[in-house]
Coordinates of C-alpha atoms and ligand atoms in Angstrom, one line a residue:
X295 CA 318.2 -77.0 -14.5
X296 CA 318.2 -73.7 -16.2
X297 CA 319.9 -70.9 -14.1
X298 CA 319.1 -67.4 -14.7
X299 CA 321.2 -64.6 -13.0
X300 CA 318.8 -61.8 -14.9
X301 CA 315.7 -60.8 -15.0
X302 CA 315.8 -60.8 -18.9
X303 CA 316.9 -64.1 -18.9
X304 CA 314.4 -65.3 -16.7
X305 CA 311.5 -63.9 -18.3
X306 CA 312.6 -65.7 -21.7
X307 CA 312.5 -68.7 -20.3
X308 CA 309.0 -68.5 -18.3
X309 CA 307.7 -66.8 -22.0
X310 CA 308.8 -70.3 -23.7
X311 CA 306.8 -72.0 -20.9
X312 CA 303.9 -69.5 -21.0
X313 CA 303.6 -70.4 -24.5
X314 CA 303.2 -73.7 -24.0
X315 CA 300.3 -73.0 -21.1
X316 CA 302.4 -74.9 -18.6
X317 CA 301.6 -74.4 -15.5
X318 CA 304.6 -73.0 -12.7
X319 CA 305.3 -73.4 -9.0
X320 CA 307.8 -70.6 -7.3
X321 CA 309.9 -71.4 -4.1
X322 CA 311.3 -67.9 -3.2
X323 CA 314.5 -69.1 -1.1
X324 CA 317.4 -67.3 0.4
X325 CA 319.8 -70.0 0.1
X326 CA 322.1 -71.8 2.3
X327 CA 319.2 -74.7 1.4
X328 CA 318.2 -77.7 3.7
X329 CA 315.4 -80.3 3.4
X330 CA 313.0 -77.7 4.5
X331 CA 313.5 -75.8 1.4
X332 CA 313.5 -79.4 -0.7
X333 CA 310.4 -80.3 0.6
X334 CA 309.1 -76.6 -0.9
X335 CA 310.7 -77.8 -4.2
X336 CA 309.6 -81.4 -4.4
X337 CA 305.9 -80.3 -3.5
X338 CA 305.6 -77.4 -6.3
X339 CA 307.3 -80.3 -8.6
X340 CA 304.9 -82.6 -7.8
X341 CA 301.8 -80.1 -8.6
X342 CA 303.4 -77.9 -11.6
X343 CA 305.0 -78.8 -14.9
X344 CA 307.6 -76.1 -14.4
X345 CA 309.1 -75.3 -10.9
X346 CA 311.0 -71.9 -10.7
X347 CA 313.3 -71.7 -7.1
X348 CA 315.2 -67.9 -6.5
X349 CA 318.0 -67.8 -4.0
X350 CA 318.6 -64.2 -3.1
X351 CA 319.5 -62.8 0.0
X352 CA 317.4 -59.6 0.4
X353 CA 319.3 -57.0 2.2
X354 CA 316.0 -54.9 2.3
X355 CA 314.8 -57.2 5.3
X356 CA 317.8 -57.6 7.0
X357 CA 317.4 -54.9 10.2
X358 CA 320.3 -56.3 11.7
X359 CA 323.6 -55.5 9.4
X360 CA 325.9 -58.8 10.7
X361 CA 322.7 -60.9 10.1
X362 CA 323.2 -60.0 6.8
X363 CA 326.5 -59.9 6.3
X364 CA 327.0 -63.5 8.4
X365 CA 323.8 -64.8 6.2
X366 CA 325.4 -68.3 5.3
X367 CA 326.0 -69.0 1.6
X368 CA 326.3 -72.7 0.1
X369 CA 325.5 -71.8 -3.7
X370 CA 327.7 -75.2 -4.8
X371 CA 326.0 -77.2 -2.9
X372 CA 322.0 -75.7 -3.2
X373 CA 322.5 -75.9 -7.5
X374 CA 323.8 -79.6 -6.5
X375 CA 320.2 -79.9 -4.2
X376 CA 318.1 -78.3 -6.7
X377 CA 319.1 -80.1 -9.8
X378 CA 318.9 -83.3 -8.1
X379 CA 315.2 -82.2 -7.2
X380 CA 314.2 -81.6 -10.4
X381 CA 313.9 -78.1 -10.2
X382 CA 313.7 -76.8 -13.5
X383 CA 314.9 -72.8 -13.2
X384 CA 316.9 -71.5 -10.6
X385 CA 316.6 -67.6 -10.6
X386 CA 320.0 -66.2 -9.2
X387 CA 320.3 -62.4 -9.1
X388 CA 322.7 -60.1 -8.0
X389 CA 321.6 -57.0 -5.3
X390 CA 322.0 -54.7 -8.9
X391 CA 319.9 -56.9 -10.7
X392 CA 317.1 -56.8 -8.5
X393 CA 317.9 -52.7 -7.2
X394 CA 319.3 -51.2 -9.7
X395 CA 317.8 -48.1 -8.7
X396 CA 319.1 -48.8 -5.2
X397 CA 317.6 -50.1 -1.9
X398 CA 315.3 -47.7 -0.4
X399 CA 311.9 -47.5 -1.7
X400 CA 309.0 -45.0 -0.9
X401 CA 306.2 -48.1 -1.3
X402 CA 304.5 -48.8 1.8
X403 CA 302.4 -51.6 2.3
X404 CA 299.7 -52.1 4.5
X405 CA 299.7 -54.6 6.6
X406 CA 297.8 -53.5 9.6
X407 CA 297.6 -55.3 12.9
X408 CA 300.4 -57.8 11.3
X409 CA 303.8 -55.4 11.4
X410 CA 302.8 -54.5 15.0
X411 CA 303.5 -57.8 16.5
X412 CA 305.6 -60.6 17.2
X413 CA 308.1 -60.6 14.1
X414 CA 306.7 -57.2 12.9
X415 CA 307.2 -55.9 16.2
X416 CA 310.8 -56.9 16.9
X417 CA 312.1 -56.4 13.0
X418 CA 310.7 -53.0 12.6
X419 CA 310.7 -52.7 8.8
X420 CA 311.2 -56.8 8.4
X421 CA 308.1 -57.4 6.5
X422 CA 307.7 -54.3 4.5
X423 CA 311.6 -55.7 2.9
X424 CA 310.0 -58.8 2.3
X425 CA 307.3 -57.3 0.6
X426 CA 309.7 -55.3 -1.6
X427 CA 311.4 -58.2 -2.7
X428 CA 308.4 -61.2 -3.0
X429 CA 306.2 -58.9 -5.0
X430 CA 309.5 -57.8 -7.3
X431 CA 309.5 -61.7 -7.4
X432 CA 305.6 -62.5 -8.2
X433 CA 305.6 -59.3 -11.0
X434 CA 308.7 -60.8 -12.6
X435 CA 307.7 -65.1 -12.0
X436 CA 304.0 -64.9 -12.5
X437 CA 303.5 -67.9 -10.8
X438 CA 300.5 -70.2 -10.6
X439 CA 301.3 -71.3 -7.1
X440 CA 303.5 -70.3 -4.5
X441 CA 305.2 -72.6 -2.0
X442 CA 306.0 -71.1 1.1
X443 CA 306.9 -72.7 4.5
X444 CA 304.9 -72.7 7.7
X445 CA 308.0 -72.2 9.7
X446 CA 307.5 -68.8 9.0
X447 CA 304.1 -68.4 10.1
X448 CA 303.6 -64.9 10.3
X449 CA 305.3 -64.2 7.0
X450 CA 303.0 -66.5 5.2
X451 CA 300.1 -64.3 6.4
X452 CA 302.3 -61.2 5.4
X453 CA 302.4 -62.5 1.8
X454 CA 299.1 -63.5 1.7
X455 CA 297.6 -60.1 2.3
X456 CA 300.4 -58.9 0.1
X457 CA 298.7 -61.0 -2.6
X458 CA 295.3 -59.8 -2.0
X459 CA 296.7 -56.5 -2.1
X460 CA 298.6 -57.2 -5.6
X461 CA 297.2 -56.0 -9.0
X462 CA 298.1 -59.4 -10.9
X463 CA 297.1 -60.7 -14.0
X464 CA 295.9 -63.8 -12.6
X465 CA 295.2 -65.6 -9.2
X466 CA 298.6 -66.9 -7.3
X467 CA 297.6 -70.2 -5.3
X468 CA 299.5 -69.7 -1.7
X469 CA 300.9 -73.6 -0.6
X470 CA 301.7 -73.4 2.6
X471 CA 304.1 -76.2 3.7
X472 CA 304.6 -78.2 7.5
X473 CA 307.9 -77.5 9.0
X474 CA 310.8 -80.2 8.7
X475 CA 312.6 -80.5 11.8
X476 CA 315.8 -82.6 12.8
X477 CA 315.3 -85.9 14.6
X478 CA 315.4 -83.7 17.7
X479 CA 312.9 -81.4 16.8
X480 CA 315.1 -78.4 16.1
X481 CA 313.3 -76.6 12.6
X482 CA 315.5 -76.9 10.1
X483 CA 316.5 -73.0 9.4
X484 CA 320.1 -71.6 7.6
X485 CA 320.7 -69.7 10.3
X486 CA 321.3 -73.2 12.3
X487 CA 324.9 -73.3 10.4
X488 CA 325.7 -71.0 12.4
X489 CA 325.2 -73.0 15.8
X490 CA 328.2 -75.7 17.2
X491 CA 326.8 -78.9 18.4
X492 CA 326.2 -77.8 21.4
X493 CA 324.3 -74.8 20.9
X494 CA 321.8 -77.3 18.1
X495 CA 321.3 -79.6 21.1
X496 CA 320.5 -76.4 23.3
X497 CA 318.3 -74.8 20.8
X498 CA 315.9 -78.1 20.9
X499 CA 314.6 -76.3 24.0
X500 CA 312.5 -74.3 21.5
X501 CA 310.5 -77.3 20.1
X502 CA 310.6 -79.0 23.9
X503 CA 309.0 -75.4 25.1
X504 CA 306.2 -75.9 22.9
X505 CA 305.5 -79.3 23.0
X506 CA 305.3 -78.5 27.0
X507 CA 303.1 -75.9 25.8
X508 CA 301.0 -77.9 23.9
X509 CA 300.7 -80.9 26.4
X510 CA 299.1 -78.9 29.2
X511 CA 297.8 -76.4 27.5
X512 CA 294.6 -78.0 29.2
X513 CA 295.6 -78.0 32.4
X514 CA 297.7 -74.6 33.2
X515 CA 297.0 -71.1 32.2
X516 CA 298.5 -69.2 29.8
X517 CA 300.3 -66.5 31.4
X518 CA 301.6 -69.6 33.8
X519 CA 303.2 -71.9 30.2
X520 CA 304.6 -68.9 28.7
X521 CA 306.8 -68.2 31.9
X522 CA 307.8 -71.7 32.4
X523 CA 308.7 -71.8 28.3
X524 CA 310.6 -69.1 29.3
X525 CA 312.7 -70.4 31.8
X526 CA 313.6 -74.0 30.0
X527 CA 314.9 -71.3 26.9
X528 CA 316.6 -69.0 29.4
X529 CA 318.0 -72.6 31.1
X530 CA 319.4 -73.8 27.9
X531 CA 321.3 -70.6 27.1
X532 CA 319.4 -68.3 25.3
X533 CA 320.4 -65.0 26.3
X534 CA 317.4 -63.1 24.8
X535 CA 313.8 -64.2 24.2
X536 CA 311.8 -61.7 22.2
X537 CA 308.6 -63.6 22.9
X538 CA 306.9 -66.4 23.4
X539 CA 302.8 -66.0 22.9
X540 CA 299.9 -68.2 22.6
X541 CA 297.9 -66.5 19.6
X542 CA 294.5 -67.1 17.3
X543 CA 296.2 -69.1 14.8
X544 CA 293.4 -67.3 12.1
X545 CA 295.1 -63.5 12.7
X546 CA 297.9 -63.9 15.7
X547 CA 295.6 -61.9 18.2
X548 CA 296.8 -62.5 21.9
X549 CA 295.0 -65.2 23.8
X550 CA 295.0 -65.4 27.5
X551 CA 292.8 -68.1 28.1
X552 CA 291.4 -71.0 26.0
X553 CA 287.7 -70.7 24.2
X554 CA 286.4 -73.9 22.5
X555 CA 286.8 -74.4 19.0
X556 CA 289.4 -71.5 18.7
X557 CA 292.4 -72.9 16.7
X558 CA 295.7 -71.5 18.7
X559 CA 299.5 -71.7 17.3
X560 CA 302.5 -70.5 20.2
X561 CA 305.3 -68.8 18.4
X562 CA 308.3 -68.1 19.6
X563 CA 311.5 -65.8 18.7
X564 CA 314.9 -66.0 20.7
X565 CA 318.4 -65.3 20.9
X566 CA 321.0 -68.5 21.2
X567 CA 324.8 -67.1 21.1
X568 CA 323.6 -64.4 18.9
X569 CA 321.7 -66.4 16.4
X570 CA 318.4 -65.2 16.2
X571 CA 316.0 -68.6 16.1
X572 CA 312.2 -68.5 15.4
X573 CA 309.6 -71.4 15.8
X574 CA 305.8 -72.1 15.7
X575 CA 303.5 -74.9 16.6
X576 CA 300.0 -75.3 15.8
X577 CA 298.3 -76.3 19.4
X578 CA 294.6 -77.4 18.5
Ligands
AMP170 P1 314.4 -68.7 3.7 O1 315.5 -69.2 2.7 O2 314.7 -68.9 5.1 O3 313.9 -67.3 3.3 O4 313.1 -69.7 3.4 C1 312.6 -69.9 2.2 C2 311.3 -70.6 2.3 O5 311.6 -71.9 2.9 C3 310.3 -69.9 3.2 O6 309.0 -70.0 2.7 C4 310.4 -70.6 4.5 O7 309.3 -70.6 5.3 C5 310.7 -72.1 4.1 N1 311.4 -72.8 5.1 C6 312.4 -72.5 5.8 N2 312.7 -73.4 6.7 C7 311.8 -74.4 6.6 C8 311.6 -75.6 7.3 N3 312.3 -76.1 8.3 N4 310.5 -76.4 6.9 C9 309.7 -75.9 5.8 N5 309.9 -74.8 5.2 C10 310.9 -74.0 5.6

């Protein structure tokens, strides 16, 4: 594996692989890498001659400083991970490298209905940072696909309107990838490092929530699964819940009650000893 801590490095590489009209898969990462992320890696391996992973920790989406600055880093052990994937370039900038005019930026993307909601809604500015830093990414990769993972539901949809609003030279394929979870059903997330063994075995009641969810989703109404989510989250310690909604799975629209043949997801967002956890399930 090839790493590349700058851009002009990067792109020499990617021209030697342009050249040869090979085609290239890009698994934008922050780091601190589990299976989740390998399973990004191993599926743009197995559909691209040339698989390009980043690991940068964009401080532009960060709205909470000591997330950022207690983001976990495992660089050792992720170039370990991703060589013995196969990746074939692993992108590594520096906050200069990728800013060097500085953070703030007057671009504003439009991303409608999405950045008033669930994530958008509680991470004011979360998505327009991610934004900032995937199409930097895109402009500077050029990517034939891009493998992203459905554990971050929203943000999938966020870069897929980002796409569409793009002025690329050619068409990015979005691969959107199932969530790995832990034997107990916990998603696997970075941001779990940061949780004793008590606190993973708590946070199961996330996945436990939904599955509830899911299983009489039938038989009790909405409003009615949502509170009793609630309390098995509250029960196992979480000390904040920023929500927990039943939405169209097409465009996260609110649903109260259940219409045939509309395809829901519930997605939740919640505070476990100051570790902020999010999850999604699809429900029909
Ligand atoms: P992150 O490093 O958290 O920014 O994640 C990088 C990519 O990996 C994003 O597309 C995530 O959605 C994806 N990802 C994170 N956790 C998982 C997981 N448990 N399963 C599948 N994909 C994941």
């Amino acid at each position: 594996m090839i790493i590349c801590k700058t851009i002009s490095l990067l792109k020499l590489q990617l021209n030697l692989i342009k050249e040869k009209q090979l085609s290239i898969g890009f698994v934008p990462t922050m780091g601190a890498l589990h299976e989740g992320h390998l399973s990004l890696v191993r599926a743009s391996i197995s559909q691209n001659d040339c698989t390009v992973c980043s690991i940068f920790v964009n401080p532009t989406q960060f709205n909470n400083q000591e997330d950022y600055n207690k983001y976990p880093n495992t660089i050792t052990h992720d170039i370990y991970q991703l060589e013995l994937a196969g990746c074939s370039i692993l992108f590594l900038p520096d906050v200069e490298e990728i800013y060097p005019e500085g953070i703030l930026s007057n671009k504003k993307y439009n991303l409608d209905y999405l950045e008033t909601v669930l994530e958008g809604k509680f991470r004011p500015n979360h998505f327009q940072g991610v934004c900032q830093i995937v199409e930097k990414l895109l402009v500077i990769v050029e990517p034939n696909q891009l493998f992203l993972g459905q554990k971050d539901y929203q943000q999938c949809m966020v870069i897929e309107k980002l796409i569409e609003l793009m002025d690329k030279k050619r068409e990015i394929e979005l691969e959107i990838i199932p969530t790995i979870r832990e034997k107990t059903g916990l998603a696997m997330s970075s941001r779990n490092a940061r949780l004793n063994e008590t606190e993973k075995e708590n946070a199961t009641a996330i996945f436990k929530a939904m599955v509830h969810i899911k299983n009489y989703l039938n038989e009790k109404n909405f409003d009615e699964l949502e509170k009793e989510a609630n309390e098995l989250l509250q029960k196992n310690g979480f000390e904040k819940i920023d929500y927990i909604k039943i939405c169209n799975a097409s465009d996260l629209q609110e649903v109260h009650s259940r219409k045939s043949n509309q395809k829901l997801v519930v997605l939740i967002a919640g505070f476990l000893n100051g570790v902020r956890l999010i999850d999604n399930m699809q429900l029909i």
